[in-house]
Coordinates of C-alpha atoms and ligand atoms in Angstrom, one line a residue:
M1 CA -41.2 24.2 150.3
T2 CA -42.6 20.7 150.9
D3 CA -43.0 19.5 154.8
V4 CA -42.1 15.9 155.8
D5 CA -41.7 13.9 159.2
V6 CA -38.3 12.7 158.9
V7 CA -35.4 13.5 156.6
I8 CA -32.0 11.3 156.6
G9 CA -29.3 13.3 155.3
G10 CA -27.0 10.6 153.5
G11 CA -27.5 7.3 151.8
G12 CA -24.7 5.1 153.3
P13 CA -25.2 1.8 155.6
T14 CA -26.0 3.8 158.7
A15 CA -28.9 6.0 156.5
L16 CA -30.1 3.0 154.7
M17 CA -30.4 1.1 158.4
L18 CA -32.1 3.8 160.0
A19 CA -34.6 4.3 156.8
C20 CA -35.5 0.4 157.0
E21 CA -35.9 0.6 161.0
L22 CA -38.1 4.0 160.3
R23 CA -40.3 2.0 157.8
L24 CA -40.7 -0.9 159.7
A25 CA -42.4 1.5 162.1
G26 CA -44.6 2.9 159.6
V27 CA -42.6 6.0 159.5
E28 CA -41.6 7.4 155.6
P29 CA -38.4 8.9 155.8
V30 CA -36.7 11.2 152.9
V31 CA -33.6 9.8 152.2
L32 CA -31.2 12.0 150.5
E33 CA -28.0 10.8 148.7
R34 CA -25.5 13.2 146.9
L35 CA -24.0 10.5 145.0
P36 CA -25.5 9.0 142.0
E37 CA -25.3 5.7 142.6
I38 CA -23.3 3.7 145.3
S39 CA -19.8 4.2 145.3
Q40 CA -17.2 2.1 144.0
I41 CA -14.4 3.1 146.2
P42 CA -13.4 0.0 148.7
K43 CA -14.7 0.6 151.8
G44 CA -15.8 -2.0 154.6
N45 CA -14.7 -5.8 153.9
G46 CA -17.5 -6.8 156.7
L47 CA -19.0 -6.7 160.0
I48 CA -17.9 -7.3 163.4
G49 CA -19.7 -7.1 166.3
Q50 CA -23.2 -7.4 167.7
I51 CA -24.7 -6.1 164.6
V52 CA -24.5 -9.6 163.1
P53 CA -27.2 -11.2 165.2
M54 CA -28.9 -7.9 165.3
L55 CA -29.6 -8.3 161.5
D56 CA -30.9 -11.9 162.2
Y57 CA -33.3 -10.1 164.7
R58 CA -34.3 -8.1 161.5
D59 CA -34.2 -11.1 159.2
L60 CA -31.4 -9.7 157.0
L61 CA -28.7 -12.1 157.9
G62 CA -29.6 -14.7 155.6
R63 CA -29.9 -11.9 152.6
L64 CA -26.6 -10.3 153.9
S65 CA -24.8 -13.9 154.1
A66 CA -25.7 -15.5 150.7
G67 CA -22.3 -16.1 149.1
S68 CA -20.2 -14.8 152.3
T69 CA -17.3 -16.6 153.1
G70 CA -17.6 -16.1 156.8
V71 CA -20.3 -15.6 159.4
G72 CA -21.4 -16.3 162.9
P73 CA -19.3 -16.2 165.9
V74 CA -15.4 -16.4 165.1
P75 CA -12.8 -19.0 166.6
R76 CA -10.0 -16.5 166.6
F77 CA -9.7 -12.6 166.1
S78 CA -6.9 -10.4 166.0
F79 CA -6.8 -7.5 168.5
G80 CA -3.8 -5.1 167.2
P81 CA -0.9 -7.4 166.4
L82 CA -2.4 -9.9 169.2
M83 CA -4.5 -13.1 168.2
L84 CA -7.4 -14.2 170.6
N85 CA -8.0 -17.7 170.6
F86 CA -11.5 -17.7 171.5
S87 CA -11.8 -21.5 171.2
K88 CA -10.5 -21.9 174.8
L89 CA -13.8 -20.2 175.6
G90 CA -16.2 -22.8 174.8
G91 CA -17.8 -19.9 172.8
S92 CA -16.9 -16.9 171.0
P93 CA -17.8 -13.7 171.9
L94 CA -17.4 -12.0 168.6
H95 CA -19.4 -12.7 165.3
I96 CA -18.5 -11.5 162.1
L97 CA -19.7 -11.5 158.7
A98 CA -17.8 -10.9 155.7
I99 CA -19.6 -8.5 153.0
P100 CA -18.1 -6.3 150.6
Q101 CA -19.8 -3.1 151.9
R102 CA -21.1 -2.0 148.2
R103 CA -22.9 -5.2 148.6
L104 CA -23.9 -4.3 152.1
E105 CA -25.3 -1.3 150.7
E106 CA -27.2 -2.7 147.4
R107 CA -29.0 -5.5 149.8
L108 CA -29.7 -2.7 152.3
G109 CA -31.1 -0.5 149.5
E110 CA -33.2 -3.6 148.3
R111 CA -34.8 -4.1 152.0
L112 CA -35.9 -0.6 151.8
A113 CA -37.7 -0.5 148.6
E114 CA -39.4 -4.2 149.8
L115 CA -40.6 -2.0 152.8
G116 CA -42.0 0.7 150.7
G117 CA -39.0 3.3 151.0
T118 CA -37.0 5.1 148.4
I119 CA -33.5 6.7 148.6
H120 CA -33.4 9.8 146.6
R121 CA -29.7 9.9 145.0
G122 CA -28.1 13.0 143.3
H123 CA -29.7 14.6 145.9
E124 CA -27.2 16.9 147.9
L125 CA -27.9 18.7 151.3
T126 CA -26.3 22.5 151.0
A127 CA -27.8 23.9 154.0
V128 CA -29.6 23.2 157.4
T129 CA -31.3 25.7 159.9
Q130 CA -33.7 24.7 162.9
D131 CA -36.1 26.5 164.9
E132 CA -38.0 25.1 167.9
E133 CA -40.8 23.7 165.2
R134 CA -38.9 22.6 162.1
V135 CA -35.4 21.9 160.5
T136 CA -35.4 23.9 157.0
L137 CA -33.3 21.8 154.4
D138 CA -31.8 23.3 151.2
V139 CA -31.1 20.3 148.6
R140 CA -29.5 20.7 145.0
G141 CA -31.1 18.1 143.0
P142 CA -30.5 16.8 139.4
D143 CA -33.4 19.1 138.5
G144 CA -32.5 22.3 140.3
D145 CA -32.3 23.6 143.9
Y146 CA -35.3 22.7 146.3
R147 CA -36.3 23.6 150.1
L148 CA -37.7 21.0 152.6
R149 CA -39.0 21.3 156.0
A150 CA -39.1 18.2 158.4
R151 CA -39.8 17.6 162.0
Y152 CA -36.6 15.7 162.5
L153 CA -33.2 15.2 160.2
V154 CA -30.9 12.6 161.0
G155 CA -27.4 13.5 159.8
C156 CA -25.9 10.0 158.6
D157 CA -23.9 12.2 156.0
G158 CA -20.4 10.5 157.0
A159 CA -17.3 11.6 158.6
H160 CA -17.2 15.3 157.3
S161 CA -21.0 15.5 158.1
L162 CA -22.2 18.8 156.8
V163 CA -25.5 18.2 159.1
R164 CA -23.3 18.1 162.1
K165 CA -21.3 20.9 161.2
Q166 CA -24.5 23.0 160.9
A167 CA -25.8 21.8 163.9
G168 CA -23.3 23.4 165.9
I169 CA -22.1 19.6 167.3
G170 CA -18.2 19.6 168.2
F171 CA -16.2 16.7 166.6
P172 CA -13.3 16.7 169.0
G173 CA -10.6 13.9 169.1
V174 CA -7.4 13.2 167.3
T175 CA -6.2 13.5 164.0
S176 CA -3.6 11.1 163.2
T177 CA -0.2 11.3 160.8
E178 CA -0.6 7.7 160.0
I179 CA -2.2 7.3 156.4
S180 CA -3.7 3.8 155.3
R181 CA -3.5 3.8 151.3
I182 CA -5.8 0.9 149.9
G183 CA -6.6 -0.4 146.2
R184 CA -7.8 -3.4 144.5
V185 CA -5.3 -5.1 142.2
V186 CA -4.2 -8.3 140.9
L187 CA -1.1 -10.3 142.1
P188 CA 0.1 -12.3 139.2
T189 CA -0.9 -16.1 140.2
A190 CA 2.3 -17.0 138.0
K191 CA 4.4 -15.0 140.4
I192 CA 2.6 -15.9 143.8
T193 CA 2.3 -19.4 145.4
L194 CA -0.5 -19.4 148.3
R195 CA -0.8 -21.9 150.8
G196 CA -3.5 -21.5 153.4
R197 CA -3.3 -17.6 154.7
E198 CA 0.1 -17.2 153.6
A199 CA 1.6 -15.9 149.8
K200 CA 5.2 -16.7 148.9
V201 CA 6.3 -13.7 147.0
P202 CA 9.7 -13.9 144.8
G203 CA 12.3 -11.2 146.3
I204 CA 10.2 -10.8 149.6
G205 CA 9.2 -14.4 151.2
K206 CA 6.2 -15.0 153.3
L207 CA 3.2 -12.7 153.5
R208 CA 0.4 -13.3 155.6
L209 CA -2.8 -12.9 154.3
M210 CA -6.5 -11.6 155.8
A211 CA -4.8 -10.0 158.6
H212 CA -3.2 -6.3 159.6
V213 CA 0.5 -7.5 159.7
S214 CA 3.2 -4.9 161.4
T215 CA 6.6 -4.1 159.6
P216 CA 9.1 -1.8 161.0
D217 CA 8.0 0.5 159.2
G218 CA 4.1 0.2 159.0
G219 CA 2.1 -2.2 158.0
Y220 CA 0.0 -3.7 155.2
S221 CA -2.7 -6.1 154.5
L222 CA -3.4 -8.4 151.5
G223 CA -7.2 -9.6 150.9
P224 CA -7.6 -12.0 148.2
L225 CA -11.3 -10.9 147.0
A226 CA -11.8 -14.7 146.9
F227 CA -12.2 -15.0 150.6
L228 CA -14.6 -12.2 150.8
D229 CA -16.5 -13.2 147.4
K230 CA -16.3 -16.5 146.0
G231 CA -17.6 -15.4 142.5
A232 CA -13.9 -12.9 142.8
P233 CA -11.5 -13.3 139.9
R234 CA -8.5 -15.2 140.9
G235 CA -5.5 -12.9 141.5
A236 CA -7.7 -10.2 142.7
Y237 CA -6.9 -8.5 145.8
I238 CA -7.9 -5.8 148.4
V239 CA -4.0 -4.4 149.5
S240 CA -3.1 -2.0 151.8
T241 CA -0.6 0.1 153.5
R242 CA -0.2 1.7 156.8
E243 CA 2.5 4.3 157.5
E244 CA 3.3 7.4 159.1
D245 CA 3.4 9.9 156.4
P246 CA 3.1 13.6 157.4
A247 CA 4.1 14.9 155.0
A248 CA 1.5 13.2 152.4
D249 CA -0.8 15.6 150.3
L250 CA -4.0 14.4 150.7
S251 CA -5.6 16.6 148.3
A252 CA -3.9 15.0 145.0
P253 CA -6.0 11.9 143.8
M254 CA -4.1 8.9 144.9
T255 CA -2.0 7.1 142.0
F256 CA -1.1 3.5 141.6
D257 CA 2.5 4.9 142.2
E258 CA 1.6 5.9 145.4
L259 CA 0.7 2.9 146.3
R260 CA 3.6 1.0 144.8
D261 CA 6.1 3.3 146.9
S262 CA 4.1 2.9 150.1
F263 CA 4.5 -1.0 149.4
R264 CA 7.9 -0.5 148.7
R265 CA 8.6 1.3 152.3
V266 CA 6.5 -1.0 154.4
L267 CA 7.6 -4.0 153.3
G268 CA 11.4 -2.7 151.9
A269 CA 10.7 -4.4 148.4
D270 CA 8.4 -4.3 145.7
L271 CA 5.4 -6.0 145.6
P272 CA 4.5 -7.4 141.9
M273 CA 0.7 -5.7 141.4
T274 CA -1.0 -4.8 138.1
D275 CA -4.4 -3.4 137.2
P276 CA -5.0 -1.1 139.8
Q277 CA -8.7 -0.1 140.4
L278 CA -10.4 1.9 143.4
L279 CA -7.3 3.5 144.6
S280 CA -8.2 5.6 148.2
R281 CA -6.5 7.0 151.3
I282 CA -8.0 6.8 154.9
V283 CA -6.4 9.1 157.4
G284 CA -6.3 7.1 161.2
N285 CA -8.4 9.8 162.9
S286 CA -10.4 8.9 165.9
R287 CA -13.3 11.6 166.9
Q288 CA -16.4 11.3 168.2
A289 CA -19.3 14.2 168.6
D290 CA -19.8 15.7 171.6
R291 CA -23.6 15.3 171.4
Y292 CA -25.5 13.3 169.3
R293 CA -28.6 15.7 169.5
A294 CA -29.1 19.4 168.9
G295 CA -32.7 20.2 169.1
R296 CA -34.6 18.7 165.8
I297 CA -31.4 17.3 164.5
L298 CA -29.7 14.0 165.2
I299 CA -26.6 12.2 163.9
A300 CA -25.7 8.5 163.5
G301 CA -22.8 6.5 162.0
D302 CA -19.7 7.9 160.9
A303 CA -20.9 11.7 161.1
A304 CA -21.0 10.9 165.1
H305 CA -18.0 8.6 165.4
V306 CA -15.0 7.9 163.4
F307 CA -12.1 5.6 164.3
G308 CA -9.7 3.1 162.4
L309 CA -9.6 -0.2 163.6
G310 CA -12.4 -2.3 164.9
G311 CA -15.8 -2.4 163.4
S312 CA -17.1 1.2 162.9
L313 CA -20.0 -0.4 160.7
N314 CA -20.9 -2.2 163.8
T315 CA -21.2 1.0 166.0
G316 CA -23.1 3.0 163.4
L317 CA -25.7 0.4 162.0
L318 CA -26.5 -0.2 166.0
D319 CA -27.1 3.7 166.4
A320 CA -29.4 3.3 163.7
V321 CA -31.0 0.6 165.2
N322 CA -31.2 2.1 168.5
L323 CA -32.5 5.2 167.3
G324 CA -35.1 4.0 164.8
W325 CA -38.2 3.0 166.9
K326 CA -37.4 6.1 169.3
L327 CA -37.9 8.3 166.4
A328 CA -40.6 6.9 165.0
A329 CA -42.4 7.2 168.2
E330 CA -41.5 10.8 168.6
V331 CA -43.0 11.5 165.4
Q332 CA -46.2 9.3 165.8
G333 CA -46.9 11.4 169.1
R334 CA -46.4 8.3 171.0
A335 CA -43.1 8.5 172.6
P336 CA -42.9 8.6 176.4
A337 CA -40.6 11.6 177.8
G338 CA -37.1 11.4 177.4
L339 CA -37.4 8.5 174.8
L340 CA -35.5 10.2 172.3
D341 CA -33.0 11.6 174.7
S342 CA -32.1 7.9 175.7
Y343 CA -30.6 7.5 171.9
Q344 CA -27.6 9.8 173.0
A345 CA -27.4 8.7 176.6
E346 CA -27.1 4.6 175.3
R347 CA -25.1 5.4 172.1
H348 CA -22.6 7.9 173.2
P349 CA -21.1 5.5 175.7
A350 CA -21.1 2.8 173.2
G351 CA -19.6 5.0 170.7
R352 CA -16.5 6.0 173.5
R353 CA -16.3 2.3 173.9
A354 CA -15.7 1.7 170.4
I355 CA -13.0 4.5 169.9
L356 CA -11.4 3.2 173.1
Q357 CA -10.6 -0.5 171.4
S358 CA -9.8 1.2 168.2
R359 CA -7.0 3.3 170.2
A360 CA -5.7 0.6 172.0
Q361 CA -5.6 -2.0 169.0
K362 CA -3.3 1.1 167.2
A363 CA -1.3 1.4 170.2
L364 CA -0.2 -2.3 170.4
T365 CA 0.3 -2.1 166.5
T366 CA 2.6 0.9 167.0
L367 CA 4.4 -1.1 170.0
G368 CA 4.4 -4.3 167.6
Q369 CA 6.7 -2.4 165.3
G370 CA 9.4 -2.3 167.9
G371 CA 12.2 -0.1 167.3
D372 CA 11.8 2.9 169.9
R373 CA 8.3 3.4 168.9
Q374 CA 5.8 4.3 171.3
P375 CA 2.0 5.0 170.9
T376 CA 0.2 8.4 170.9
P377 CA -1.0 9.9 174.4
E378 CA -4.4 8.8 173.5
G379 CA -3.3 5.2 172.6
A380 CA -1.4 5.1 176.1
A381 CA -4.4 6.1 177.9
A382 CA -6.7 3.7 176.1
L383 CA -3.9 0.8 177.0
R384 CA -3.9 2.2 180.8
E385 CA -7.7 2.4 180.8
L386 CA -8.2 -1.3 179.7
F387 CA -5.1 -3.2 181.1
G388 CA -4.1 -1.0 183.8
D389 CA -0.8 -1.9 185.4
A390 CA 0.3 -4.5 182.4
A391 CA 0.2 -1.1 180.0
G392 CA 3.0 0.8 182.7
Q393 CA 5.4 -2.4 182.8
P394 CA 8.5 -3.0 180.7
D395 CA 7.4 -4.4 177.6
P396 CA 3.6 -3.7 177.7
L397 CA 3.3 -5.4 174.5
R398 CA 4.5 -8.8 175.9
Q399 CA 2.4 -8.0 179.2
I400 CA -1.2 -7.5 177.8
G401 CA -0.3 -10.7 175.4
E402 CA 0.2 -12.6 178.5
L403 CA -3.1 -10.9 180.1
L404 CA -5.1 -11.4 177.1
R405 CA -4.3 -15.3 177.3
Q406 CA -6.3 -15.6 180.2
P407 CA -9.8 -16.6 179.2
E408 CA -11.8 -14.0 181.2
Q409 CA -9.6 -11.2 179.9
M410 CA -10.0 -12.5 176.5
R411 CA -13.9 -12.6 177.0
R412 CA -13.7 -9.1 178.0
I413 CA -11.9 -8.0 175.3
G414 CA -13.8 -10.0 173.0
E415 CA -17.2 -8.6 174.4
L416 CA -15.6 -4.8 173.9
M417 CA -14.9 -5.6 170.5
E418 CA -18.6 -7.0 169.8
G419 CA -20.1 -4.2 171.1
S420 CA -22.0 -5.8 174.1
D421 CA -20.2 -4.8 177.2
V422 CA -22.0 -2.1 177.0
R423 CA -25.3 -2.3 179.3
Y424 CA -27.8 0.5 178.6
P425 CA -29.1 2.1 181.6
M426 CA -32.7 0.9 182.0
P427 CA -34.9 2.5 184.8
G428 CA -36.7 0.5 187.3
G429 CA -33.8 -2.2 187.8
G430 CA -32.8 -1.4 191.1
D431 CA -29.7 -2.0 192.9
R432 CA -29.3 -5.5 191.2
P433 CA -31.1 -5.5 188.2
H434 CA -31.1 -8.9 186.1
P435 CA -28.2 -9.5 184.2
L436 CA -30.1 -9.4 181.3
V437 CA -31.4 -6.0 181.5
G438 CA -29.8 -3.7 179.6
K439 CA -28.2 -6.0 176.9
L440 CA -29.0 -7.7 173.7
A441 CA -31.7 -10.0 174.5
P442 CA -30.6 -14.0 173.9
D443 CA -31.9 -16.0 171.0
L444 CA -33.6 -18.3 172.9
K445 CA -35.3 -21.1 171.5
L446 CA -39.0 -21.3 172.2
K447 CA -42.2 -23.2 172.3
S448 CA -45.2 -21.1 171.8
G449 CA -48.9 -21.8 170.8
D450 CA -47.8 -21.5 167.3
G451 CA -45.1 -24.0 167.5
G452 CA -41.3 -23.7 167.4
T453 CA -39.8 -20.0 167.2
R454 CA -36.9 -18.2 168.3
V455 CA -36.6 -14.6 169.9
A456 CA -34.9 -13.6 166.7
E457 CA -37.8 -14.6 165.1
L458 CA -40.1 -12.6 167.5
M459 CA -38.1 -9.2 167.1
R460 CA -38.3 -9.5 162.9
A461 CA -41.7 -6.9 163.0
G462 CA -39.6 -4.3 165.1
R463 CA -42.0 -4.1 167.9
G464 CA -41.6 -4.4 171.5
V465 CA -42.3 -8.1 173.0
L466 CA -43.2 -9.2 176.3
L467 CA -42.1 -13.0 176.5
D468 CA -43.6 -14.5 179.2
L469 CA -42.5 -17.9 180.1
T470 CA -44.2 -18.4 183.5
D471 CA -47.1 -20.9 184.1
G472 CA -48.8 -18.1 185.7
A473 CA -51.3 -15.3 184.2
A474 CA -50.1 -12.2 186.6
V475 CA -47.3 -11.2 183.5
A476 CA -49.8 -11.0 181.1
A477 CA -52.2 -9.2 183.5
A478 CA -49.7 -6.8 184.6
A479 CA -49.9 -6.0 180.6
S480 CA -53.1 -6.2 179.7
A481 CA -54.0 -2.2 179.6
W482 CA -51.4 -2.0 176.8
G483 CA -53.6 -4.1 174.9
T484 CA -51.9 -5.6 171.4
A485 CA -51.4 -2.4 169.1
R486 CA -47.8 -1.2 170.8
L487 CA -46.9 -4.7 172.4
S488 CA -46.5 -8.2 171.2
V489 CA -47.6 -10.4 174.3
I490 CA -46.0 -13.9 173.7
T491 CA -46.2 -16.6 176.1
A492 CA -44.0 -19.7 175.6
R493 CA -42.0 -22.2 176.9
C494 CA -38.2 -21.6 177.0
L495 CA -36.4 -24.6 175.4
T496 CA -32.9 -23.2 176.1
A497 CA -31.8 -24.8 179.3
P498 CA -31.3 -23.3 181.9
A499 CA -34.0 -20.6 181.0
P500 CA -32.6 -17.2 181.8
A501 CA -35.4 -15.4 183.4
G502 CA -39.3 -16.5 184.1
A503 CA -40.2 -13.2 181.6
L504 CA -38.9 -10.6 179.7
F505 CA -39.8 -7.4 178.3
I506 CA -37.5 -6.7 174.9
R507 CA -37.8 -3.3 173.2
P508 CA -38.5 -2.9 169.5
D509 CA -34.2 -2.8 169.1
G510 CA -33.7 -6.1 171.2
Y511 CA -32.6 -4.9 174.1
V512 CA -34.0 -6.3 177.2
A513 CA -35.7 -3.6 178.9
W514 CA -37.2 -5.8 182.2
A515 CA -36.8 -9.7 183.3
A516 CA -37.9 -11.3 186.1
G517 CA -36.0 -14.3 187.4
P518 CA -37.0 -17.5 186.8
G519 CA -39.4 -18.3 189.6
A520 CA -39.4 -15.2 190.8
A521 CA -42.4 -14.8 193.5
D522 CA -43.8 -11.8 191.9
P523 CA -43.1 -12.3 188.4
A524 CA -44.8 -8.6 187.4
A525 CA -42.9 -6.7 189.8
G526 CA -41.4 -3.5 187.9
L527 CA -43.1 -4.2 184.4
D528 CA -45.5 -1.4 184.6
E529 CA -42.7 1.0 185.3
A530 CA -40.8 -0.5 182.7
L531 CA -43.7 -0.6 179.9
R532 CA -44.5 3.4 180.7
S533 CA -40.9 4.2 180.6
W534 CA -40.2 2.4 176.8
I535 CA -43.7 2.8 175.3
G536 CA -45.8 5.2 177.5
A537 CA -48.9 5.0 179.5
P538 CA -51.2 2.3 178.2
P539 CA -54.1 3.8 176.0
P540 CA -57.4 4.9 177.2
A541 CA -59.8 2.2 177.4
A542 CA -62.8 2.2 175.1
G543 CA -65.4 4.8 176.5
Q544 CA -62.8 7.0 178.5
Ligands
FAD601 C1 -11.2 1.6 152.9 C2 -12.0 1.6 154.2 C3 -12.3 0.3 154.5 C4 -13.0 0.0 155.6 N1 -12.9 -1.2 156.0 C5 -14.2 -1.4 157.0 C6 -14.6 -2.7 157.5 O1 -14.0 -3.5 157.1 N2 -15.4 -2.7 158.4 C7 -16.1 -1.7 159.3 O2 -17.0 -1.9 160.0 N3 -15.7 -0.2 158.9 C8 -14.8 -0.2 157.6 N4 -14.8 1.4 157.4 C9 -15.5 2.2 157.9 C10 -17.0 2.0 157.3 O3 -16.8 2.3 155.4 C11 -17.7 3.5 157.8 O4 -17.4 3.1 158.8 C12 -19.1 3.4 156.7 O5 -18.9 3.7 156.0 C13 -19.7 4.2 157.8 O6 -21.1 4.3 157.2 P1 -22.0 5.9 157.1 O7 -23.2 5.3 156.7 O8 -22.3 6.2 158.6 O9 -21.3 7.0 156.5 P2 -20.6 6.6 154.9 O10 -20.7 5.3 154.8 O11 -19.5 7.5 154.9 O12 -21.8 7.4 153.9 C14 -22.4 8.7 154.2 C15 -23.0 8.9 152.7 O13 -23.5 10.3 152.9 C16 -23.5 10.8 151.6 N5 -23.4 12.6 151.6 C17 -22.3 13.1 152.5 N6 -22.5 14.4 152.7 C18 -24.0 14.5 152.0 C19 -24.6 15.6 151.7 N7 -24.4 16.7 152.2 N8 -25.8 15.5 151.2 C20 -26.2 14.2 150.7 N9 -25.7 13.0 151.0 C21 -24.2 13.5 151.5 C22 -22.2 10.3 151.0 O14 -22.1 10.3 149.6 C23 -22.1 8.9 151.7 O15 -23.1 7.8 150.9 C24 -13.8 1.4 156.5 C25 -13.4 2.5 155.8 C26 -12.7 2.5 154.8 C27 -12.5 4.1 153.9

């Protein structure tokens, strides 16, 4: 029996991100992944949402975007069958990063190794129990079974999470009869003419590329791998269908015939495909754990929430960044009361919003298929919650489409997809908190004594930052009792105009916990409370 601080169950993207965050904070997690190597099955094609700027705040964006065909704010993006044209907004609220999930996992694994962390592959968690002091884990490893005791266990073990089930955490939501069938295939270049984002296929006509396209009998997507990966062979595609198929036998392995038959149903004709690889199915469930913590066990990523459309990697990786520094403070014995519970308080509502937009997209897609198809009750409820009266009118798809041409509505939905519409509750903000409080800190351009810098660069060490943009001494004086062990105090001039604040306290995860307005009469008001809430009481002065 070995005693450790933190075990992470699973070794997918959420686990790797969390492990990197813990290493940054000086904790050595034990990461247990049952697969002997990264799965070859095609999964995510990219990230969409606030995790993209967040990766820059950890110096990961450069390495993850190398070779990518799309990174940064995106001028247009689909919301179900509707296209949001953000170019009308003078700045897109939605970020993307095109990267195959396998590469994401490889690069996060490399980063973890640089930070001195390891992933134990071929180690499967088989049972979990806990008492007040410890979590006991049974593990089946390549050299036999063994037992670990950990102060904390984080289940990042995916949708069917053993950790979640054994911790007794419920996973309410809906199971859909819609099945997506996915594969990597070759569409022979001799038979297909490409023009921009369209492919002309004999016997079928024009098919849109890189979009979720609805047809009367379901939907399809065709993604040329060259759009994701410049080195991909010509003619190689990730293709998928989507259709209601309550009779599908999900226990049988997926076959090429099944993919071909599904394309024939949704397109009404045969798609010329060869060389099938990496065939898989996804069921369009949307579920969320009823809590993200049970005693010494926490869950994150797909273990905590599943939904089809709309960036579940965004939600999972942001869970990891939110949890990492809090769990590190807890195991290092420096966490203020309630810090670890703020993970659930902040990320559960964020997961709910992510599921809401996903259900709304699915409902609009169903309406877009035409005929007498109606969204599921959950989909209809999501449309009502997001679009109010427009969802209850005759022809709701057209009504909502018109609504989403209004810039402020388009921005609202863009921010929902980004995950930036969520404001974390922060103590001490009063009735009218500064607009940045609870939000990801903007990447302000700065000039400090060390030269030019940006907020993103200041956050790369994963420490809290007190950014003092005032000319006075009050802000630094209010924080002086904390010293520099737990906080980086940066005095700088803001080169981004107009400066949104006179001073900011940014938590290690990049979120603003406290801000003073520019020119505030008492620029340090409330700072003491914010620092105590997030990094604890100041350390005792020497000699006390
Ligand atoms: C076909 C497809 C396409 C997708 N496309 C996108 C996309 O474009 N963008 C997007 O954001 N999301 C996409 N997703 C969703 C995305 O892949 C998931 O949200 C993501 O994989 C979740 O990461 P995770 O680390 O939380 O869980 P997982 O990736 O499921 O990782 C969990 C890990 O835990 C391991 N594990 C499970 N049980 C145990 C155990 N008992 N012991 C040890 N290890 C265990 C598993 O082997 C696995 O490696 C797609 C999913 C699919 C299937």
